[in-house]
CSV table of C-alpha atoms in Angstrom, one decimal:
chain,number,residue,atom,x,y,z
M,447,MET,CA,22.3,-21.5,-18.0
M,448,ALA,CA,24.7,-19.7,-15.1
M,449,LYS,CA,24.9,-23.6,-13.7
M,450,GLY,CA,24.9,-22.0,-10.3
M,451,CYS,CA,27.7,-19.8,-10.9
M,452,GLY,CA,27.6,-16.0,-10.9
M,453,GLY,CA,25.8,-15.5,-7.6
M,454,LEU,CA,22.1,-13.9,-7.4
M,455,ARG,CA,21.6,-10.2,-8.5
M,456,SER,CA,19.5,-7.9,-6.7
M,457,GLY,CA,21.1,-4.3,-7.8
M,458,PRO,CA,19.2,-1.4,-9.7
M,459,ALA,CA,19.5,-3.2,-13.3
M,460,ALA,CA,20.6,0.2,-14.6
M,461,ASN,CA,23.4,-0.9,-16.6
M,462,SER,CA,23.4,2.1,-19.5
M,463,ALA,CA,23.5,-0.6,-22.1
M,464,TRP,CA,19.8,-1.8,-22.0
M,465,ASN,CA,18.4,1.8,-21.5
M,466,LYS,CA,17.6,1.9,-25.4
M,467,ALA,CA,15.2,-1.5,-24.7
M,468,PHE,CA,13.9,-0.1,-21.6
M,469,GLN,CA,12.9,3.2,-23.3
M,470,PHE,CA,11.0,1.3,-25.9
M,471,LEU,CA,9.1,-0.4,-23.2
M,472,GLU,CA,8.3,2.7,-21.5
M,473,MET,CA,6.9,4.3,-24.8
M,474,ASN,CA,4.8,0.9,-25.0
M,475,GLN,CA,6.6,-0.3,-27.8
M,476,ILE,CA,7.1,-3.5,-26.9
M,477,ALA,CA,7.9,-5.3,-30.0
M,478,ASN,CA,10.8,-2.9,-30.4
M,479,GLY,CA,11.7,-3.1,-26.7
M,480,ILE,CA,11.8,-7.6,-26.7
M,481,LYS,CA,13.9,-7.1,-29.7
M,482,SER,CA,16.4,-4.8,-28.4
M,483,LEU,CA,16.7,-6.6,-25.3
M,484,ALA,CA,17.5,-9.9,-27.2
M,485,LYS,CA,20.0,-7.8,-29.1
M,486,GLU,CA,21.6,-6.9,-25.9
M,487,ARG,CA,21.2,-10.2,-24.0
M,488,ASN,CA,23.5,-11.9,-26.8
M,489,LYS,CA,26.7,-9.8,-25.6
M,490,TRP,CA,26.2,-11.1,-22.1
M,491,LEU,CA,25.8,-14.7,-22.3
M,492,HIS,CA,29.5,-16.0,-22.5
M,493,ARG,CA,30.4,-15.5,-18.7
M,494,PRO,CA,28.0,-17.0,-15.6
M,495,ASP,CA,28.4,-13.1,-13.5
M,496,LEU,CA,27.4,-11.3,-17.1
M,497,LEU,CA,24.7,-14.0,-17.5
M,498,ILE,CA,23.4,-13.2,-13.9
M,499,ARG,CA,23.4,-9.3,-14.8
M,500,ALA,CA,21.4,-9.8,-18.0
M,501,SER,CA,18.8,-11.7,-16.3
M,502,ARG,CA,18.6,-8.9,-13.5
M,503,HIS,CA,17.7,-6.5,-16.2
M,504,TYR,CA,15.1,-8.7,-17.6
M,505,GLU,CA,13.7,-8.5,-14.7
M,506,GLY,CA,13.7,-4.6,-14.8
M,507,ALA,CA,12.3,-4.8,-18.2
M,508,ALA,CA,9.3,-6.7,-16.3
M,509,GLN,CA,9.1,-4.1,-13.6
M,510,ILE,CA,8.1,-1.6,-16.3
M,511,LEU,CA,5.8,-3.8,-18.0
M,512,ILE,CA,4.1,-4.1,-14.5
M,513,ARG,CA,4.2,-0.7,-14.1
M,514,GLN,CA,2.2,-0.5,-17.1
M,515,ALA,CA,-0.2,-3.2,-16.6
M,516,VAL,CA,-1.4,-1.6,-13.4
M,517,MET,CA,-1.4,1.7,-14.6
M,518,THR,CA,-4.6,0.7,-16.9
M,519,GLY,CA,-6.1,0.8,-13.8
M,520,LYS,CA,-6.4,4.8,-14.7
M,521,LYS,CA,-9.3,4.0,-16.8
M,522,PHE,CA,-11.5,3.8,-14.0
M,523,VAL,CA,-10.6,7.0,-12.4
M,524,GLU,CA,-13.4,9.7,-13.0
M,525,VAL,CA,-13.0,13.4,-11.5
M,526,LYS,CA,-16.0,15.5,-12.2
M,527,ASP,CA,-16.7,19.1,-11.7
M,528,GLY,CA,-17.9,20.4,-8.3
M,529,VAL,CA,-17.6,24.0,-6.5
M,530,LEU,CA,-14.2,25.6,-6.1
M,531,PRO,CA,-14.0,26.4,-2.5
M,532,ASP,CA,-13.4,29.9,-1.2
M,533,TYR,CA,-9.6,31.4,-0.5
M,534,GLU,CA,-8.3,30.4,2.7
M,535,LYS,CA,-11.0,27.3,3.6
M,536,TRP,CA,-9.4,24.4,4.6
M,537,ILE,CA,-10.6,20.9,3.3
M,538,THR,CA,-9.9,18.1,6.1
M,539,VAL,CA,-9.4,14.6,5.4
M,540,GLU,CA,-8.9,12.0,8.0
M,541,CYS,CA,-8.2,8.6,7.7
M,542,PRO,CA,-8.2,5.4,10.0
M,543,ALA,CA,-5.4,2.9,9.4
M,544,ARG,CA,-6.3,-0.8,8.4
M,545,LEU,CA,-5.9,-4.0,9.6
M,546,ASP,CA,-5.2,-6.9,7.0
M,547,LEU,CA,-7.3,-9.9,8.4
M,548,SER,CA,-7.1,-12.3,5.3
M,549,GLY,CA,-5.9,-12.5,1.7
M,550,GLY,CA,-2.7,-10.0,1.5
M,551,TRP,CA,-0.3,-10.6,-0.8
M,552,THR,CA,-2.9,-11.5,-3.6
M,553,ASP,CA,-2.9,-7.5,-4.4
M,554,THR,CA,0.4,-7.3,-5.0
M,555,PRO,CA,1.1,-6.8,-8.9
M,556,PRO,CA,1.5,-9.4,-11.2
M,557,ILE,CA,-0.3,-11.7,-8.9
M,558,THR,CA,-3.5,-9.5,-8.7
M,559,TYR,CA,-3.8,-9.5,-12.5
M,560,GLU,CA,-2.2,-12.9,-13.5
M,561,CYS,CA,-4.0,-14.9,-10.7
M,562,GLY,CA,-6.7,-12.3,-9.3
M,563,GLY,CA,-6.8,-11.0,-5.8
M,564,ALA,CA,-9.0,-11.1,-2.4
M,565,VAL,CA,-8.4,-9.5,0.9
M,566,THR,CA,-10.6,-9.1,3.8
M,567,GLY,CA,-9.6,-6.3,5.7
M,568,VAL,CA,-10.6,-3.6,8.9
M,569,SER,CA,-10.6,0.0,9.2
M,570,ILE,CA,-9.6,1.3,13.2
M,571,THR,CA,-9.1,3.9,14.8
M,572,ILE,CA,-5.9,4.1,17.1
M,573,ASN,CA,-6.2,5.4,20.4
M,574,GLY,CA,-9.6,7.3,19.8
M,575,LYS,CA,-8.6,9.0,16.6
M,576,LYS,CA,-8.4,8.8,12.7
M,577,PRO,CA,-4.6,8.4,12.6
M,578,ILE,CA,-3.6,9.7,8.9
M,579,GLY,CA,-4.8,13.0,7.2
M,580,ALA,CA,-4.3,15.8,5.1
M,581,LYS,CA,-5.8,19.2,4.8
M,582,ALA,CA,-5.6,21.3,1.6
M,583,LYS,CA,-7.0,25.2,1.1
M,584,ARG,CA,-6.7,27.3,-2.2
M,585,ILE,CA,-4.4,30.4,-1.6
M,586,GLU,CA,-4.3,33.6,-3.9
M,587,ASN,CA,-0.5,33.3,-5.0
M,588,PRO,CA,-0.5,30.8,-8.0
M,589,GLN,CA,1.9,28.6,-6.1
M,590,ILE,CA,1.8,25.2,-4.3
M,591,VAL,CA,2.8,25.1,-0.7
M,592,ILE,CA,3.6,21.7,0.9
M,593,VAL,CA,4.1,21.2,4.4
M,594,TYR,CA,4.8,18.1,6.4
M,595,GLY,CA,6.8,17.4,9.1
M,596,ASN,CA,9.8,19.7,8.9
M,597,VAL,CA,9.7,20.2,5.2
M,598,HIS,CA,8.1,23.6,4.3
M,599,LEU,CA,8.2,23.7,0.2
M,600,VAL,CA,7.1,26.5,-2.2
M,601,ILE,CA,6.7,25.3,-5.7
M,602,GLU,CA,6.6,27.9,-8.3
M,603,GLU,CA,7.9,26.3,-11.5
M,604,LEU,CA,6.6,23.2,-13.2
M,605,ASN,CA,10.5,21.7,-13.0
M,606,GLN,CA,10.2,21.6,-9.5
M,607,LEU,CA,7.3,18.8,-9.8
M,608,GLU,CA,9.5,16.9,-12.3
M,609,ASP,CA,10.9,14.7,-9.4
M,610,TYR,CA,7.6,13.3,-8.5
M,611,PHE,CA,8.9,9.9,-9.4
M,612,ASN,CA,11.4,9.9,-6.7
M,613,PRO,CA,9.9,8.8,-3.4
M,614,HIS,CA,13.0,10.1,-1.7
M,615,ALA,CA,12.4,13.5,-3.4
M,616,GLN,CA,10.7,16.1,-0.8
M,617,GLY,CA,7.4,16.4,-1.2
M,618,ALA,CA,7.0,13.4,-3.9
M,619,LEU,CA,3.7,12.0,-2.9
M,620,ILE,CA,1.8,15.6,-2.8
M,621,LYS,CA,3.8,16.1,-6.4
M,622,ALA,CA,2.4,13.2,-7.8
M,623,ALA,CA,-1.4,13.7,-6.2
M,624,PHE,CA,-1.5,16.7,-8.5
M,625,LEU,CA,-0.4,14.9,-11.7
M,626,SER,CA,-1.9,11.6,-11.0
M,627,VAL,CA,-6.1,13.1,-11.0
M,628,ASN,CA,-4.6,15.7,-13.7
M,629,LEU,CA,-5.0,18.9,-11.6
M,630,ILE,CA,-1.5,19.9,-13.3
M,631,CYS,CA,-0.1,18.9,-16.4
M,632,LEU,CA,4.0,18.7,-16.4
M,633,SER,CA,3.7,18.8,-20.4
M,634,SER,CA,1.7,21.7,-21.1
M,635,PRO,CA,3.1,24.6,-22.8
M,636,MET,CA,1.6,26.7,-20.2
M,637,SER,CA,3.7,27.5,-17.1
M,638,LEU,CA,2.6,26.2,-13.6
M,639,LYS,CA,1.5,29.9,-12.4
M,640,ASP,CA,-0.6,30.0,-15.7
M,641,GLN,CA,-2.2,26.7,-15.0
M,642,LEU,CA,-3.0,27.7,-11.8
M,643,ILE,CA,-4.7,31.2,-12.3
M,644,SER,CA,-6.5,29.7,-15.5
M,645,LYS,CA,-7.9,26.2,-13.6
M,646,TYR,CA,-8.1,27.7,-9.9
M,647,LYS,CA,-7.5,31.2,-9.7
M,648,GLY,CA,-4.7,31.1,-7.7
M,649,GLY,CA,-2.7,28.1,-6.0
M,650,PHE,CA,-3.1,25.7,-3.1
M,651,GLU,CA,-1.3,24.7,0.3
M,652,ILE,CA,-1.3,21.5,1.3
M,653,HIS,CA,-0.5,19.7,4.9
M,654,SER,CA,-0.2,15.9,5.3
M,655,TRP,CA,0.6,13.9,8.7
M,656,SER,CA,0.5,10.5,10.2
M,657,ASP,CA,0.5,9.5,13.8
M,658,LEU,CA,1.6,6.0,13.1
M,659,PRO,CA,5.5,4.9,13.6
M,660,GLN,CA,7.0,4.3,10.0
M,661,GLY,CA,6.6,0.7,8.7
M,662,SER,CA,3.8,-0.1,11.0
M,663,GLY,CA,2.5,-2.4,8.6
M,664,LEU,CA,-0.8,-0.5,8.9
M,665,GLY,CA,-1.3,0.6,5.3
M,666,THR,CA,0.0,4.3,6.3
M,667,SER,CA,1.7,5.1,2.9
M,668,SER,CA,-1.5,4.2,0.3
M,669,ILE,CA,-3.8,5.9,2.8
M,670,LEU,CA,-2.1,9.2,3.2
M,671,ALA,CA,-1.9,8.9,-0.7
M,672,GLY,CA,-5.5,8.8,-0.6
M,673,ALA,CA,-6.0,11.1,1.7
M,674,VAL,CA,-3.9,13.9,-0.2
M,675,ILE,CA,-5.5,13.3,-3.2
M,676,ALA,CA,-8.9,13.5,-2.0
M,677,ALA,CA,-7.9,17.1,-0.1
M,678,VAL,CA,-6.2,18.4,-3.2
M,679,VAL,CA,-9.1,17.4,-5.4
M,680,THR,CA,-11.9,18.6,-3.3
M,681,ALA,CA,-9.8,22.2,-2.9
M,682,ALA,CA,-9.7,22.0,-6.3
M,683,GLY,CA,-13.5,22.4,-6.9
M,684,LYS,CA,-13.6,19.0,-8.1
M,685,VAL,CA,-15.5,15.7,-6.9
M,686,ILE,CA,-13.9,12.1,-6.8
M,687,ASP,CA,-16.0,9.0,-5.8
M,688,ALA,CA,-14.6,6.1,-3.7
M,689,LYS,CA,-13.8,3.9,-7.0
M,690,SER,CA,-12.0,6.2,-8.5
M,691,LEU,CA,-10.0,7.3,-5.5
M,692,LEU,CA,-9.0,3.6,-5.0
M,693,HIS,CA,-7.6,3.3,-8.8
M,694,SER,CA,-6.0,7.0,-8.6
M,695,VAL,CA,-4.3,5.5,-5.5
M,696,LEU,CA,-3.0,2.3,-7.3
M,697,TYR,CA,-2.2,4.9,-10.2
M,698,LEU,CA,-0.3,7.5,-8.3
M,699,GLU,CA,2.1,4.8,-6.5
M,700,GLN,CA,3.1,3.2,-10.2
M,701,LEU,CA,4.0,7.0,-10.8
M,702,MET,CA,6.2,7.3,-8.0
M,703,THR,CA,7.6,4.0,-8.9
M,704,THR,CA,7.0,2.4,-5.0
M,705,GLY,CA,4.7,0.0,-6.8
M,706,GLY,CA,2.4,-1.5,-4.3
M,707,GLY,CA,-0.9,-3.1,-4.3
M,708,TRP,CA,-4.7,-2.1,-3.9
M,709,GLN,CA,-5.4,-3.5,-0.1
M,710,ASP,CA,-4.5,-0.6,1.9
M,711,GLN,CA,-6.8,2.3,0.3
M,712,VAL,CA,-9.7,-0.4,0.4
M,713,GLY,CA,-9.2,-1.3,4.0
M,714,GLY,CA,-8.1,2.0,5.2
M,715,LEU,CA,-10.5,4.3,2.8
M,716,LEU,CA,-13.7,2.6,3.0
M,717,GLY,CA,-14.5,2.0,6.9
M,718,GLY,CA,-15.9,-1.2,8.5
M,719,VAL,CA,-15.2,-4.7,7.4
M,720,THR,CA,-14.4,-4.8,3.6
M,721,LEU,CA,-13.9,-7.7,1.4
M,722,GLY,CA,-11.7,-6.6,-1.8
M,723,SER,CA,-11.4,-8.3,-4.9
M,724,SER,CA,-9.6,-7.8,-8.1
M,725,LEU,CA,-9.9,-10.4,-11.4
M,726,ALA,CA,-7.3,-12.0,-13.5
M,727,LYS,CA,-7.2,-9.7,-16.4
M,728,ILE,CA,-6.0,-6.4,-17.6
M,729,PRO,CA,-7.4,-3.5,-17.1
M,730,LEU,CA,-6.7,-4.1,-13.6
M,731,PHE,CA,-10.0,-3.1,-11.8
M,732,ILE,CA,-10.5,-3.1,-7.7
M,733,ASP,CA,-13.9,-4.0,-6.8
M,734,TYR,CA,-15.2,-4.5,-3.2
M,735,LYS,CA,-17.8,-5.0,-0.7
M,736,HIS,CA,-18.9,-3.8,3.0
M,737,ILE,CA,-19.3,-7.1,5.1
M,738,SER,CA,-22.7,-6.7,7.2
M,739,VAL,CA,-21.7,-7.0,10.8
M,740,THR,CA,-24.0,-6.4,13.9
M,741,LEU,CA,-23.1,-3.6,16.5
M,742,ASP,CA,-22.9,-6.3,18.9
M,743,ILE,CA,-20.1,-8.0,16.8
M,744,ILE,CA,-18.4,-5.0,16.2
M,745,LYS,CA,-18.7,-4.3,20.1
M,746,LEU,CA,-17.3,-7.6,20.8
M,747,PHE,CA,-14.8,-7.3,18.3
M,748,ASN,CA,-13.2,-4.3,19.9
M,749,GLN,CA,-13.6,-5.8,23.3
M,750,ARG,CA,-11.2,-8.4,22.0
M,751,LEU,CA,-9.0,-6.8,19.9
M,752,VAL,CA,-5.1,-6.1,21.0
M,753,LEU,CA,-3.1,-4.2,19.3
M,754,ILE,CA,0.9,-3.9,20.2
M,755,TYR,CA,3.7,-2.0,18.5
M,756,SER,CA,6.6,-4.3,18.5
M,757,GLY,CA,9.3,-1.9,17.2
M,758,LYS,CA,10.4,-0.9,14.0
M,759,THR,CA,10.0,-3.4,10.8
M,760,ARG,CA,12.8,-5.4,10.0
M,761,LEU,CA,12.3,-7.3,6.7
M,762,ALA,CA,14.7,-8.7,4.0
M,763,ARG,CA,15.5,-5.8,1.7
M,764,ASN,CA,14.9,-7.8,-1.3
M,765,LEU,CA,11.5,-9.8,0.1
M,766,LEU,CA,9.2,-8.7,-2.4
M,767,GLN,CA,11.6,-9.3,-5.3
M,768,ASN,CA,12.0,-12.9,-4.0
M,769,VAL,CA,8.6,-13.4,-3.6
M,770,LEU,CA,8.0,-12.2,-7.6
M,771,ARG,CA,10.8,-14.6,-8.5
M,772,GLU,CA,9.3,-17.1,-7.4
M,773,TRP,CA,5.9,-16.5,-8.5
M,774,TYR,CA,7.3,-15.6,-11.9
M,775,ALA,CA,8.9,-19.5,-11.5
M,776,ARG,CA,5.6,-20.6,-10.7
M,777,LYS,CA,7.0,-22.5,-7.7
M,778,PRO,CA,4.3,-24.7,-6.5
M,779,GLY,CA,4.6,-23.5,-3.2
M,780,ILE,CA,4.0,-20.3,-3.8
M,781,VAL,CA,1.5,-20.7,-6.1
M,782,SER,CA,-0.7,-22.7,-3.7
M,783,THR,CA,0.0,-20.7,-1.1
M,784,ILE,CA,-1.8,-17.7,-3.2
M,785,TYR,CA,-4.7,-19.6,-3.5
M,786,ASN,CA,-5.2,-20.8,-0.1
M,787,LEU,CA,-4.7,-16.6,0.8
M,788,LYS,CA,-7.6,-16.0,-1.6
M,789,GLN,CA,-9.7,-18.4,-0.4
M,790,LEU,CA,-8.9,-17.6,3.1
M,791,ALA,CA,-10.3,-13.8,2.4
M,792,HIS,CA,-13.2,-15.4,1.4
M,793,ASP,CA,-14.0,-17.6,4.2
M,794,CYS,CA,-12.8,-14.7,6.9
M,795,ALA,CA,-15.4,-12.4,5.1
M,796,THR,CA,-18.2,-15.0,5.6
M,797,HIS,CA,-17.4,-15.7,9.2
M,798,PHE,CA,-17.5,-12.3,10.0
M,799,SER,CA,-21.1,-11.6,8.4
M,800,GLU,CA,-21.8,-14.6,10.4
M,801,GLY,CA,-20.4,-13.3,14.1
M,802,ASN,CA,-18.3,-16.1,14.5
M,803,LEU,CA,-15.2,-14.6,15.8
M,804,GLU,CA,-13.8,-17.6,17.0
M,805,SER,CA,-13.7,-18.4,13.1
M,806,VAL,CA,-12.5,-15.4,12.2
M,807,GLY,CA,-9.5,-15.7,14.6
M,808,GLN,CA,-8.9,-19.1,13.3
M,809,CYS,CA,-8.7,-17.5,9.9
M,810,ILE,CA,-6.3,-14.9,11.3
M,811,ASP,CA,-3.9,-17.6,12.4
M,812,LYS,CA,-3.8,-19.6,9.2
M,813,TYR,CA,-3.3,-16.1,7.7
M,814,TRP,CA,-0.2,-15.7,9.5
M,815,THR,CA,0.8,-19.1,8.6
M,816,LEU,CA,0.6,-18.6,4.9
M,817,LYS,CA,2.4,-15.1,5.6
M,818,LYS,CA,5.1,-17.5,6.9
M,819,ASN,CA,5.2,-19.1,3.8
M,820,MET,CA,5.5,-16.3,1.5
M,821,ALA,CA,8.2,-14.5,3.4
M,822,PRO,CA,10.2,-16.6,5.5
M,823,GLY,CA,12.1,-14.8,8.2
M,824,CYS,CA,9.2,-12.3,9.2
M,825,GLU,CA,8.5,-13.8,12.4
M,826,PRO,CA,10.9,-12.3,15.2
M,827,ALA,CA,11.8,-14.5,17.8
M,828,ALA,CA,10.5,-11.9,20.6
M,829,LEU,CA,7.0,-12.1,18.7
M,830,LYS,CA,7.2,-16.0,18.3
M,831,GLU,CA,7.7,-16.1,22.4
M,832,LEU,CA,4.7,-13.5,22.7
M,833,MET,CA,2.5,-15.6,20.4
M,834,ASP,CA,3.6,-18.8,22.2
M,835,ILE,CA,2.3,-17.3,25.4
M,836,LEU,CA,-0.8,-15.6,24.0
M,837,ARG,CA,-1.9,-18.9,22.1
M,838,PRO,CA,-4.2,-20.3,24.8
M,839,TYR,CA,-6.0,-17.3,25.7
M,840,SER,CA,-6.3,-16.2,21.6
M,841,TYR,CA,-9.0,-17.2,18.8
M,842,GLY,CA,-6.3,-15.7,16.1
M,843,MET,CA,-2.7,-13.6,16.1
M,844,SER,CA,-1.0,-12.3,13.2
M,845,LEU,CA,1.5,-9.3,12.6
M,846,ALA,CA,0.3,-6.4,10.1
M,847,GLY,CA,1.4,-6.4,6.7
M,848,ALA,CA,4.4,-8.4,5.6
M,849,GLY,CA,5.2,-8.8,9.3
M,850,GLY,CA,8.9,-8.8,10.3
M,851,GLY,CA,8.2,-6.2,13.0
M,852,GLY,CA,5.9,-3.1,13.4
M,853,PHE,CA,2.1,-4.0,14.9
M,854,PHE,CA,0.7,-7.5,16.2
M,855,TYR,CA,-2.6,-8.1,16.6
M,856,ALA,CA,-4.5,-10.7,18.3
M,857,ILE,CA,-8.5,-11.4,19.1
M,858,LEU,CA,-8.5,-12.9,22.2
M,859,LYS,CA,-11.0,-15.4,23.7
M,860,ASP,CA,-9.9,-14.8,27.2
M,861,LEU,CA,-10.2,-11.0,28.2
M,862,SER,CA,-8.4,-12.0,31.9
M,863,ILE,CA,-5.1,-11.2,30.1
M,864,LYS,CA,-5.4,-8.0,28.9
M,865,SER,CA,-4.7,-6.8,32.1
M,866,GLN,CA,-1.1,-8.9,32.2
M,867,LEU,CA,0.0,-7.6,28.6
M,868,GLN,CA,2.2,-5.0,29.8
M,869,THR,CA,4.1,-7.0,32.3
M,870,ILE,CA,4.2,-10.0,29.7
M,871,LEU,CA,5.8,-8.0,27.3
M,872,SER,CA,8.2,-6.4,30.0
M,873,SER,CA,9.4,-9.7,30.8
M,874,ILE,CA,10.3,-10.7,26.8
M,875,LYS,CA,13.8,-9.5,25.5
M,876,GLY,CA,13.1,-7.2,22.7
M,877,LEU,CA,9.5,-6.0,23.4
M,878,GLU,CA,10.5,-4.3,27.0
M,879,SER,CA,9.6,-1.0,25.1
M,880,ALA,CA,6.4,-2.3,22.9
M,881,VAL,CA,3.4,0.2,23.3
M,882,LEU,CA,-0.1,-1.4,24.0
M,883,TYR,CA,-2.6,0.8,21.5
M,884,GLU,CA,-6.1,0.9,21.9
M,885,ALA,CA,-7.6,0.0,18.5
M,886,VAL,CA,-11.3,-0.1,17.4
M,887,ILE,CA,-13.4,-0.6,14.2
M,888,ASP,CA,-13.9,2.7,12.6
M,889,PRO,CA,-17.2,2.2,10.8
M,890,VAL,CA,-17.0,5.1,8.6
M,891,GLY,CA,-14.0,5.4,6.8
M,892,MET,CA,-12.4,8.5,5.2
M,893,THR,CA,-14.1,12.0,6.3
M,894,ILE,CA,-13.9,15.3,4.3
M,895,ASN,CA,-14.9,18.4,6.3
């Protein structure tokens, strides 16, 4: 309609003229929302630049509906009563990271509930430890104390929790954790102090941490959300099972408006090798199964796994937006890639269960090719050079997550190259500061102590 004029918009879709329509959609009044969108749209059709801006606001409306569709997963969250721990008793939760081996992007909303998704992943420890964690304890003072990095935040009023939806607000993740599993109710007539005293006979102190660099591609934020939820739920004298925890992370990330799929929590919280999946329907349900792998194959995989931190991730700012625009348009290339990714996840899981690491590596290679189809530009030149050097020595290679930097991993077929890796990295411009990490499969996953 704009005939190629007006440019391409990727801004916040925040013109106040569209607020009424957005409010209807947020209240799940879909018919009124669509009518209001159409009424406002008619004022924006006479110039190409306005037409493009209107389309961006329609995209914003779609994002509201996607968020609501994903939040239907809360139906599968069940928090049961347990035993309230003693005051000052720390509940410590530690989690591995995750490597996505095949199928990533198919867990991304709305793809995951419109097409269905499947991702094969593996939980890994880094340099001999679980790198992501949280701890919580009950305290006598009816307040919530949040500690992470250099932040020390004391919350004594409900209105201090109201910025939970802003991922840049201090303590947003921990605030959202309390709300996502209904430990605290923002709309209650009771004050925060009264809620804490009546429900838990006191307050909480929560610490969280990650030893991984930002933008690692190893699923840190979702896994950390799972650790925080598990810690605060247990400290509150409640019990949450694995299925509920996976869905509560999905719900929390919608509360925080960060979006996100489900592969990170499946791959990081459950341990071992997993095949996560979702059907093409709403409510969105995350299913999973543990892939049975012999101890000998785990040992071989660990020996052959190479993990290298290449540096800060550099991806196009609007990468996800561009992928979803192509999906909305049902571009043949993106649709066929999604179906190939799904099938590849199942193939990879089968090869793992058969103990065929060569075929697992071939799946990882195909996966990287498909990732590049989804996100052109996700392969930095320095990492392409590294891959070209390692190809004769490897069964398969990929960048973790969406690519663009972060962690690179390979499954080696020739272990003799391991001793030369640091020298190879030093010889490649842009990878002189790359760091080799020791990574092995964590068969246990999240632990609560």
